XYZ file of C-alpha atoms in Angstrom:
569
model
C 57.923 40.174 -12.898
C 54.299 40.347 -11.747
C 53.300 39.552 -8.339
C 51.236 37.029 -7.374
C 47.963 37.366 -4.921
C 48.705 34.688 -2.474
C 45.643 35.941 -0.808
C 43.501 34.198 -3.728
C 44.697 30.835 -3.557
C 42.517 28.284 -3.035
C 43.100 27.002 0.530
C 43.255 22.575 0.011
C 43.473 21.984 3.621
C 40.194 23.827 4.160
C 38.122 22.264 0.807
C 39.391 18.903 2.281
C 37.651 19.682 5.648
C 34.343 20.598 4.168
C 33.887 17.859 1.568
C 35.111 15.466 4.360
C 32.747 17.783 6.863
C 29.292 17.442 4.060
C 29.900 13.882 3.470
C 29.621 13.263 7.064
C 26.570 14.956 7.467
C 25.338 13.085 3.977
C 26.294 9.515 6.298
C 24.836 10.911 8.886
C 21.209 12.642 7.593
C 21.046 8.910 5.803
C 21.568 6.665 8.829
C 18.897 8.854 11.087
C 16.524 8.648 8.101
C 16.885 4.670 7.915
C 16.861 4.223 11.853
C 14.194 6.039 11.850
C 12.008 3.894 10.227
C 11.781 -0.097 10.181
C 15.012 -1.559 9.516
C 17.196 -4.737 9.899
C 18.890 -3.298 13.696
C 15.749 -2.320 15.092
C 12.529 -3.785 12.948
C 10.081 -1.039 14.611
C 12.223 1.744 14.200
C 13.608 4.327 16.477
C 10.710 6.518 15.734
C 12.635 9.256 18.330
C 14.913 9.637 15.896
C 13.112 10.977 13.399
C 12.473 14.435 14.862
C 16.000 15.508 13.858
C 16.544 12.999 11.147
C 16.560 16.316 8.399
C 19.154 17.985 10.354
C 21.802 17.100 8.447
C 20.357 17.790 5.456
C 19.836 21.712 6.213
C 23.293 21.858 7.484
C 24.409 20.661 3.791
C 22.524 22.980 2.567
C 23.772 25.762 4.515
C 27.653 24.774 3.980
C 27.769 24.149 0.408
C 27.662 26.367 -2.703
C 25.206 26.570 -4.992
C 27.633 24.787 -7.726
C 27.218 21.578 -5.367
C 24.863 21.641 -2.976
C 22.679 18.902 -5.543
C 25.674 16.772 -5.020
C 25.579 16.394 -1.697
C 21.768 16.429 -1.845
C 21.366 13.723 -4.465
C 24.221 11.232 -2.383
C 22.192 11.875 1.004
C 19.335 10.511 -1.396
C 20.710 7.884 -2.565
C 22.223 6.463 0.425
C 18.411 7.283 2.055
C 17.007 5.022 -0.526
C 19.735 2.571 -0.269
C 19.502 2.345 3.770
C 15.757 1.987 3.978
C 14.606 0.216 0.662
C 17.885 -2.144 0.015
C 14.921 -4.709 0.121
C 14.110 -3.901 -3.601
C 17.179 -6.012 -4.723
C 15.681 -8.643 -3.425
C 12.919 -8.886 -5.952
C 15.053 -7.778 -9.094
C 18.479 -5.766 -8.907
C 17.037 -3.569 -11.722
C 14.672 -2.222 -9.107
C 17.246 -0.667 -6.831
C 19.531 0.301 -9.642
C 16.339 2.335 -11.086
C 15.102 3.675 -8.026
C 19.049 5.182 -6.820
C 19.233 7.380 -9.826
C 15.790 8.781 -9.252
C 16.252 9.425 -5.951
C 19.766 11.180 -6.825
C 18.157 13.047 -9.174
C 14.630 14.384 -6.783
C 16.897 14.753 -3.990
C 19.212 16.937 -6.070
C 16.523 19.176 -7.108
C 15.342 19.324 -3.656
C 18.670 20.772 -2.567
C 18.980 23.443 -5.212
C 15.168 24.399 -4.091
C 16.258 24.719 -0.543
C 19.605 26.460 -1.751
C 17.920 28.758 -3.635
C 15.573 30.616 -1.199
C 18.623 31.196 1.222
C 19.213 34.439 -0.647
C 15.415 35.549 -1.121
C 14.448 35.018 2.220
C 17.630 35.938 4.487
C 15.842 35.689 7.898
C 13.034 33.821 7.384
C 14.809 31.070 5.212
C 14.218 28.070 7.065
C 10.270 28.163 7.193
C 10.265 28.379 3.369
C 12.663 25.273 3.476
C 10.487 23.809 5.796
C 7.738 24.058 3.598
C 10.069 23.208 0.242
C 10.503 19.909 2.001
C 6.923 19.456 3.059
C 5.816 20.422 -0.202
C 8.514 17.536 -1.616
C 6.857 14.741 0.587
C 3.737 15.620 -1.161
C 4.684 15.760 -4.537
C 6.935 12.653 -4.307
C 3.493 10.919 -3.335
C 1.759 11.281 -6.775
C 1.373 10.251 -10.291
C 2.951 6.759 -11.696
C 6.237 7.117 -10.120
C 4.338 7.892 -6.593
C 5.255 6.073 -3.530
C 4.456 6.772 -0.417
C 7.022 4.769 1.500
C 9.478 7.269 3.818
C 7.351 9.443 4.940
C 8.571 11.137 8.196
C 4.929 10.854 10.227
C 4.881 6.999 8.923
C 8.174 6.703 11.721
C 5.537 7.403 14.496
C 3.652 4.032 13.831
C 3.974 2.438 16.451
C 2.700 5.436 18.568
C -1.063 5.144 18.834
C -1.605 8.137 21.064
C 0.767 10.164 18.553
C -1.018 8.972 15.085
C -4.571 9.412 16.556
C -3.814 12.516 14.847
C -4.476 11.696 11.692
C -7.958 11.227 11.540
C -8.018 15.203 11.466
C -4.612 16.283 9.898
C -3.975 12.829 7.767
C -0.806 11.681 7.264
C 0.505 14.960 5.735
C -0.386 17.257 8.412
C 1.557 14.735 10.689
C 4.440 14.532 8.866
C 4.835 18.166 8.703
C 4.487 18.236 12.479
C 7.485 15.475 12.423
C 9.636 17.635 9.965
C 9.221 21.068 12.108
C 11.989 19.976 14.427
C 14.408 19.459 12.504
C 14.058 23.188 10.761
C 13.756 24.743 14.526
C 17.104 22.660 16.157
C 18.830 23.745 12.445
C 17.276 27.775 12.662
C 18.583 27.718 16.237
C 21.848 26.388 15.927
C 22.644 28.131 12.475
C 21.036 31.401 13.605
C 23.562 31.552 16.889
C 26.456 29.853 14.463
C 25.507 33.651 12.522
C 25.274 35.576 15.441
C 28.658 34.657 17.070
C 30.421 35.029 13.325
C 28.816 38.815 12.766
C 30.288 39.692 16.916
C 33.800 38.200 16.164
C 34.383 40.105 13.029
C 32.352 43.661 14.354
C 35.170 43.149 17.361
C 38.456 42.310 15.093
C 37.119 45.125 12.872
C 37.354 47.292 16.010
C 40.916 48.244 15.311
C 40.009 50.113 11.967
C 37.538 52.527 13.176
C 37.952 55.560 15.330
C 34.590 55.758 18.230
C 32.612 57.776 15.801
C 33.373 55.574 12.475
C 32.898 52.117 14.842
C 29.243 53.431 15.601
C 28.584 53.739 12.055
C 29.910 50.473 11.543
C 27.625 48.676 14.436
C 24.996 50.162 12.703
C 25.316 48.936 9.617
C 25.694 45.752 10.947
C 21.932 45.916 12.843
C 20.561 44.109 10.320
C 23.041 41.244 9.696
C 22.543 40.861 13.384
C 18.869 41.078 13.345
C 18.899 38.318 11.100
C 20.448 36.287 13.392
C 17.810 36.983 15.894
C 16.198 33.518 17.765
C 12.889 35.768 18.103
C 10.639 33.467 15.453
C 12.401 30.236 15.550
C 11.443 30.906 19.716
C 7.639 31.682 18.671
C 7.953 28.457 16.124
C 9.115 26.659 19.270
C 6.129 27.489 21.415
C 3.574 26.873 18.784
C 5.441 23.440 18.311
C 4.958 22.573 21.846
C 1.255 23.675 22.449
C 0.513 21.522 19.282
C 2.576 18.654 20.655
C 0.774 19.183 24.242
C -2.725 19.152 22.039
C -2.197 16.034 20.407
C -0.884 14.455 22.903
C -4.055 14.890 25.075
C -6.186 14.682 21.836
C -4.637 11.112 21.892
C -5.006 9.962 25.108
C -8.665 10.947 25.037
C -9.228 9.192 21.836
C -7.738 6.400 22.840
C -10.076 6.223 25.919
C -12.781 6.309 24.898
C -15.297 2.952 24.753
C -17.155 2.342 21.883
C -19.185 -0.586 21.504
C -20.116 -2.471 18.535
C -21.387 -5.872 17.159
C -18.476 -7.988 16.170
C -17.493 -10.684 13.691
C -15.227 -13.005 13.744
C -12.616 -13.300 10.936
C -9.313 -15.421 10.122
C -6.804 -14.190 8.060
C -5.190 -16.894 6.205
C -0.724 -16.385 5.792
C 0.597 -19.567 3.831
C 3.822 -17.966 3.438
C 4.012 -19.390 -0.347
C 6.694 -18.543 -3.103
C 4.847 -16.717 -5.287
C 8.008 -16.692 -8.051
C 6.815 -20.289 -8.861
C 5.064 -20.881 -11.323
C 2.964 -24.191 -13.117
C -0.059 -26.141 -11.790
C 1.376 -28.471 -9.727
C 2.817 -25.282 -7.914
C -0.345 -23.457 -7.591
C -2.128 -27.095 -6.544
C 0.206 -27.004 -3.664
C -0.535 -23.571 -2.230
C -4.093 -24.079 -2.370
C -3.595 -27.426 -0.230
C -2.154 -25.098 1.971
C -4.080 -22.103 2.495
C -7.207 -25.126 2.640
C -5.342 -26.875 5.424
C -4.886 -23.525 7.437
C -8.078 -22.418 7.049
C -9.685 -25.687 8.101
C -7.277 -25.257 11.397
C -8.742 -22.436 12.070
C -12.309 -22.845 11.396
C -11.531 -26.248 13.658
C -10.585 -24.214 16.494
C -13.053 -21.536 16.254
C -16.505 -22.468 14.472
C -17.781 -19.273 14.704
C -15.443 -17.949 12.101
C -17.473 -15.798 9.747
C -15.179 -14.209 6.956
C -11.921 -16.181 5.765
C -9.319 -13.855 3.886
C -6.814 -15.086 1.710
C -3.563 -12.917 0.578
C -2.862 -10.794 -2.606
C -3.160 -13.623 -5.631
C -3.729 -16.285 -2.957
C -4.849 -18.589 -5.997
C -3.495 -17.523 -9.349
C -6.111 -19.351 -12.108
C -8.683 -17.065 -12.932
C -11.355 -18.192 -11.392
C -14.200 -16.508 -13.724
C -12.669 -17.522 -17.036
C -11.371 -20.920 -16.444
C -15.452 -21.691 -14.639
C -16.844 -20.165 -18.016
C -14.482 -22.028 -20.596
C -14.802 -24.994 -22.229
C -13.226 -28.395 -21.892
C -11.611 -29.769 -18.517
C -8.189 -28.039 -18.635
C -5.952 -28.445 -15.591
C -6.696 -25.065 -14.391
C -10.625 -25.598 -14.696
C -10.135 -28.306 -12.418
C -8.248 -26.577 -9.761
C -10.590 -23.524 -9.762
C -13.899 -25.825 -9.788
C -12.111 -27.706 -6.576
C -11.760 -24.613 -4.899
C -15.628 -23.774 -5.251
C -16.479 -26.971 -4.254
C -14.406 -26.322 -1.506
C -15.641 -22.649 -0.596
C -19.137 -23.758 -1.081
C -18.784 -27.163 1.547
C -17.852 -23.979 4.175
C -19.773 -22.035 6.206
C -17.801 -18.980 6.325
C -17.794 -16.058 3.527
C -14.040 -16.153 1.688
C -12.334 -13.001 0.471
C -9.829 -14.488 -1.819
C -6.852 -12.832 -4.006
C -7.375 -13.495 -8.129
C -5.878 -13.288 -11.417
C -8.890 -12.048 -12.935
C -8.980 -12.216 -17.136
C -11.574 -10.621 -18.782
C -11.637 -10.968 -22.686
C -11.879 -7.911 -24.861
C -15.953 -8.171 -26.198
C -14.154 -7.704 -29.824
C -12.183 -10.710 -29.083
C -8.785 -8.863 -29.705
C -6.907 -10.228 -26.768
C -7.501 -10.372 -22.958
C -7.359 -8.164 -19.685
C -5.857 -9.188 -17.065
C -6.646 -7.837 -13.412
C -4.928 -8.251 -9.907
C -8.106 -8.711 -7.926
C -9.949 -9.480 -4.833
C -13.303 -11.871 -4.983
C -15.954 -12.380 -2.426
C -17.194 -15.774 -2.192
C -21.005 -15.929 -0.463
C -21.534 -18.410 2.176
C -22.889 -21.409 0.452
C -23.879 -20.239 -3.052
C -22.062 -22.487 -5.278
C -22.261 -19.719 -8.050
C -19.437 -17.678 -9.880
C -19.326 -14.101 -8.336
C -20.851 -11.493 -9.775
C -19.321 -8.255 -11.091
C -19.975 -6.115 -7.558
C -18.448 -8.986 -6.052
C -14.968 -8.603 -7.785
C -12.690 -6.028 -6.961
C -9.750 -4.329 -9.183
C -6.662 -3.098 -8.494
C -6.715 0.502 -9.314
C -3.173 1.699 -8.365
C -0.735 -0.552 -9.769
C 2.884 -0.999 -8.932
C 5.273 0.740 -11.575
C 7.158 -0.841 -14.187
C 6.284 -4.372 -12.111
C 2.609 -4.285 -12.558
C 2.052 -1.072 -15.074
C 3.921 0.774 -17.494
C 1.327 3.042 -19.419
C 3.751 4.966 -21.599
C 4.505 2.380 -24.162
C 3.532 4.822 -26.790
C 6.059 7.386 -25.922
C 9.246 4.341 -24.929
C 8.665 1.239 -27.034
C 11.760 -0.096 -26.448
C 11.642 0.127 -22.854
C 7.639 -1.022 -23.010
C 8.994 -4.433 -24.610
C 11.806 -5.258 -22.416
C 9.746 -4.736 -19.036
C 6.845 -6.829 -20.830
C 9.437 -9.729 -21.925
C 10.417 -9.525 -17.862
C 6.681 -9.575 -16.951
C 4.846 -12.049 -19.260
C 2.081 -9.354 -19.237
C 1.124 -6.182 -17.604
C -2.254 -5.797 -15.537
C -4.904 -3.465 -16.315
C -5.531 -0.985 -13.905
C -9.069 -1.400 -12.045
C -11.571 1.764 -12.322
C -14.691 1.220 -9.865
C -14.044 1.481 -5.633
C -16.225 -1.977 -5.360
C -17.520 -2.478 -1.566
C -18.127 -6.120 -0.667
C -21.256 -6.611 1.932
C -21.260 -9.704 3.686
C -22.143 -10.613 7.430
C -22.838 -6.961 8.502
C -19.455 -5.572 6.950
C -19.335 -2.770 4.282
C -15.266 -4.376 3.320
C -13.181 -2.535 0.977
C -9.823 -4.429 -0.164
C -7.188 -2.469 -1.030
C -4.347 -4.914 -2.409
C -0.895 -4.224 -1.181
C 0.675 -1.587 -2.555
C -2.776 -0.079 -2.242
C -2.701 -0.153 1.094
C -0.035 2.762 1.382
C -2.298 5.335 -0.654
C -3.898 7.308 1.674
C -6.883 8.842 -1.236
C -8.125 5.465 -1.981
C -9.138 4.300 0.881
C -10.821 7.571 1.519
C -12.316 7.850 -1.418
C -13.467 4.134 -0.183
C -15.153 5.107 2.908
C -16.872 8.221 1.288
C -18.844 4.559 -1.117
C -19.688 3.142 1.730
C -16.759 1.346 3.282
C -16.983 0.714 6.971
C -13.770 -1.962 6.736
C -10.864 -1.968 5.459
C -9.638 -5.536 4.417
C -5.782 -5.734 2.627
C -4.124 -8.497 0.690
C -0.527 -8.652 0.527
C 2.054 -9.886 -1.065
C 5.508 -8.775 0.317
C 7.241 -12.368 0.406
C 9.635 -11.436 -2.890
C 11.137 -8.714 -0.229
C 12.311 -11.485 1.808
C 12.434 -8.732 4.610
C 10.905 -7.848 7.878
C 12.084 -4.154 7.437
C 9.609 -3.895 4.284
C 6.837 -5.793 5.455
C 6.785 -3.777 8.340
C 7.337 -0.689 6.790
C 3.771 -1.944 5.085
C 2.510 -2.407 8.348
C 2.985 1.214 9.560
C 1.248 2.541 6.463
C -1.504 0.732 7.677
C -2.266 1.449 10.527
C -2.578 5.265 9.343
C -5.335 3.946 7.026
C -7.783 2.536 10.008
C -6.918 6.052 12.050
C -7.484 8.443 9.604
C -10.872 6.549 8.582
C -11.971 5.177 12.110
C -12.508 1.704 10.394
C -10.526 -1.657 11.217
C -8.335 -3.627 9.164
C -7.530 -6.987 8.272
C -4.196 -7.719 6.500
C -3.948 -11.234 5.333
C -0.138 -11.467 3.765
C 1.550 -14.324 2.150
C 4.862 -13.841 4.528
C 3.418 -11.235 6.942
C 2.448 -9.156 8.425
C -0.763 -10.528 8.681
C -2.553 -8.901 11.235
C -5.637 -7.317 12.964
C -5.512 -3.883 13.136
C -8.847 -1.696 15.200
C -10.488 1.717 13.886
C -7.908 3.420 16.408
C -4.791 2.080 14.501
C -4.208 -0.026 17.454
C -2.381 -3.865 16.640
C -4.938 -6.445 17.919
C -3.186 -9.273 16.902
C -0.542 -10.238 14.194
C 1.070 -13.556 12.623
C 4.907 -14.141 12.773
C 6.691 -13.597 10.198
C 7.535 -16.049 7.544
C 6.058 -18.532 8.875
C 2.684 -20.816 7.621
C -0.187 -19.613 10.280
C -3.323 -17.473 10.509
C -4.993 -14.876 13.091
C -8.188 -15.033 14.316
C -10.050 -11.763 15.522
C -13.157 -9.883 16.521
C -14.050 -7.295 13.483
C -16.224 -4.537 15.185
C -19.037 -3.587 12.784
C -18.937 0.042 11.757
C -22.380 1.373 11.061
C -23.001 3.356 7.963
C -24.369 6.268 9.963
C -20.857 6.822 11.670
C -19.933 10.327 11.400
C -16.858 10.628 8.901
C -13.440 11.910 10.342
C -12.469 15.291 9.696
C -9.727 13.682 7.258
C -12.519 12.261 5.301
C -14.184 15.572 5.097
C -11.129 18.040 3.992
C -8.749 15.093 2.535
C -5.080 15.541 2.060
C -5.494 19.580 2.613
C -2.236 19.687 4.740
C -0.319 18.001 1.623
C -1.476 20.118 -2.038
C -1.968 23.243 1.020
C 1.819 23.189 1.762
C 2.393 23.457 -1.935
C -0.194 26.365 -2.468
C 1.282 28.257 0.569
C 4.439 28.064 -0.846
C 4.004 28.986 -4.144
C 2.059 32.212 -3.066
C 5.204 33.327 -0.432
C 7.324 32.648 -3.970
C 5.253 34.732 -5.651
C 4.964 37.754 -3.192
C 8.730 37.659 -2.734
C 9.088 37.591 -6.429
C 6.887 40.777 -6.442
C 8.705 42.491 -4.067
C 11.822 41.998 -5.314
C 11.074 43.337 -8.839
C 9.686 46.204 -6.845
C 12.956 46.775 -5.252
């Protein structure tokens, strides 16, 4: 009869302990992340939070195996997605089921990534996950699925002396600086978690070796103890700190500082409509009401110069219906409202379904836009004064691949009615002394365009929005702090004129200058400074989002050189 190694069973008690042990830490790593930013408990955030908010995740990493580490990894995902964007079933279920699986599935790469380079680099581990992660952020950020909402440096929002920081670093370099302690509390704690496992078994080894042999053994063991060493996450720590002190001081200064400028007065119109109806008599109504509030506000302040309306503020197109013929419902509507605009004195920024028709005549174009209307010229606007969305929202708003999934094409167009076409030209509207570009909504979170923005000529940044179907403070402020990273990192002011909020005021030093309540029918009134042309761009405008493709480039050379040396070996 053979004889069984007990010593090779597989102990339940303890595989109990760790998945109950990881799936904490998944709970855990998920409720920091949420916390962290705006959310239904606290609707700022607890933006303290967020400087060990990744924690958790490197301790999953560090506990599981390879085999299922991208479990873990892709449930701490999922429930991050889930805790911070649960506002996406509000505007279609299929939303939230889509975006769970592909958040599984990053975050599950992510982990394996992270797993992976535990091996390669033994001491030095957690700056290469440090910069797997940062690298992540980045790449998460582009292309049609990009978003740019969860972002740890977007947690510091409501921090002006913190987020002055930008205008040099942008929001990548901050939200590296976020990130950082998280790796240095995990390198410190797992490093001395090593250290005091390699002394207990060198001392219960002790009994096996004679003086000479134990020496022999100690030495061996140098190097799994030098790996343990706190030496560079100590220097990481001090480098941390005199950064921290830096921008701390950088901030205060900026903040300071008194800079004077010619102002203009502007009212930002929130009618807190319901976009998801539809018809003429519906869109009748809203403009009644965005009328009414404007005329409230130009009654209490006749110097207003600039009225802004929200994202699709009035849905007819007002170019098309003006140029066709008859006297359709719509072409009434749209020639009231430039009877209306035109019987003001003030300049109006309003949101547009624009529709352009193909020159062939195949079919039409439709175009989420933005139109300036001149103070009284009762005239269509011209082409420079008609701004296109360039970065549509995903599968809502754009689905380009219709080529390569028909099937999937077709369904999301029988959801939509029609797709918009994506804009192409950065078009800067000049009216009383402003240079205005109008990013529109989900714009507004893109750091690139309104960069690319200023570098045309934009001295104002001026954002409709449209975050009613949320029906969620959480997401419209988790707009809001994406924001105000635009006006730092450019040194321009914003306007955000939302359907539901937040429609606010926002000066070139990210500060909040005034803001509407949410959900409710109201405007704001504020003093725009005017931005000369001559300003002197930021250092962000100059080098761009180096700290975000950089972290990627660094990393894939310390890949490479390991790779090298490890073939060498």
């Amino acid at each position: 009869m053979e004889s069984k190694d007990l010593s090779k069973k597989p102990d339940t008690h303890r595989i109990i302990k760790d998945i109950f042990i990881n799936l904490f830490l998944v709970i855990t790593g998920a409720f920091l992340f949420a916390f962290s930013n705006p959310n239904p408990i606290v609707k700022h955030g607890f933006s303290v939070t967020a400087w060990i908010m990744y924690v958790p995740l490197f301790f999953i990493i560090k506990r599981s195996s390879f085999k299922n580490c991208w479990l873990y990894t892709g449930l701490y995902g999922m429930l991050c997605v889930a805790a911070y964007a649960w506002w996406l079933y509000n505007y279609d279920p299929v939303c939230l089921y889509i975006a769970l699986p592909l958040a599984f599935l990053g975050t599950a790469i992510l982990g394996l990534l992270l797993k992976s380079v535990e091996k390669l680099f033994i001491k030095n581990a957690w700056l290469v996950q440090f910069l797997i992660l940062c690298t992540f952020d980045y790449l998460r950020t582009l292309g049609f699925l990009g978003m740019h909402y969860g972002l740890a440096a977007y947690t510091q929002w409501n921090l002006p002396v913190i987020i002055q920081s930008a205008k040099i670093v942008g929001v990548y370099g901050l939200n590296a600086f976020v990130i950082f302690p998280s790796v240095l509390i995990f390198a410190f704690l797992s490093k001395m978690q090593d250290k005091k496992k390699y002394l207990h078994t060198i001392v219960s080894d002790n009994k096996f070796y004679d003086g000479a042999s134990y020496v022999n053994y100690v030495s061996e063991n140098e190097k799994l103890m030098s790996n343990a060493s706190l030496r560079n996450p100590v220097i990481g720590l001090c480098i941390w700190g005199f950064l921290f002190v830096v921008i701390l001081i950088f901030g205060a200064i900026s903040l300071k500082i008194n800079e004077q400028f010619d102002t203009v007065t502007v009212a930002a119109i929130q009618h807190n409509d319901k976009p998801e109806e539809n018809g003429i008599e519906n869109y009748s109504e809203s403009l009644q009401q965005l009328i009414t509030l404007t005329d409230e506000a130009l009654e209490i302040n006749p110097d207003i110069k600039i009225v802004v309306w929200p994202e699709t503020a009035f849905v007819p197109s007002v170019v098309y219906h003006a140029k066709s013929e008859g006297q359709s419902d719509r072409k009434k509507l749209v020639n009231f409202l430039m009877n209306y605009v035109n019987s003001r004195s003030p300049s109006f920024i309003i949101g547009n379904q624009h529709i352009k028709t193909n020159p062939d005549g195949s079919g039409k174009e439709y175009f989420n836009a933005s139109i300036l209307f001149e103070t009284g010229k009762n005239s269509l606007p011209s082409d420079n004064q008609i701004y296109s969305k360039i970065k549509l929202v995903p599968f809502s708003e754009y689905f380009p691949y219709q080529k390569y999934f028909p099937h999937i094409y077709k369904s999301l167009l029988e959801k939509e009615k029609f797709f918009w076409t994506p804009g192409t030209e950065y078009k800067i509207f000049e009216t009383n002394g402003l240079y205005i570009y109008t990013p529109i909504c989900f714009e507004n979170t893109f750091p690139y365009l309104s960069r690319n923005a200023y570098k045309n000529g934009a001295r104002c940044l001026c954002c409709l929005a449209n975050d009613s179907w949320a029906k969620s403070e959480s997401c419209q402020y988790q707009h809001l702090a994406m924001a105000r990273f635009r006006a730092v990192e450019n040194h321009v002011p914003m306007i955000i004129s939302s359907v539901s909020g937040q429609t606010a005021f926002i000066n070139q030093k990210g500060q909040l200058k005034a803001m509407a309540n949410s959900f409710t029918k109201t405007y704001v009134i504020s003093e725009l400074p005017v931005i000369p042309l001559e300003q002197k761009p930021t250092v962000y405008n100059i080098i761009g989002d180096i700290f975000g493709y950089g972290a990627a480039i660094l990393l894939l050379v310390v890949l490479i050189i390991r790779g090298l040396i490890a073939i060498i070996k």
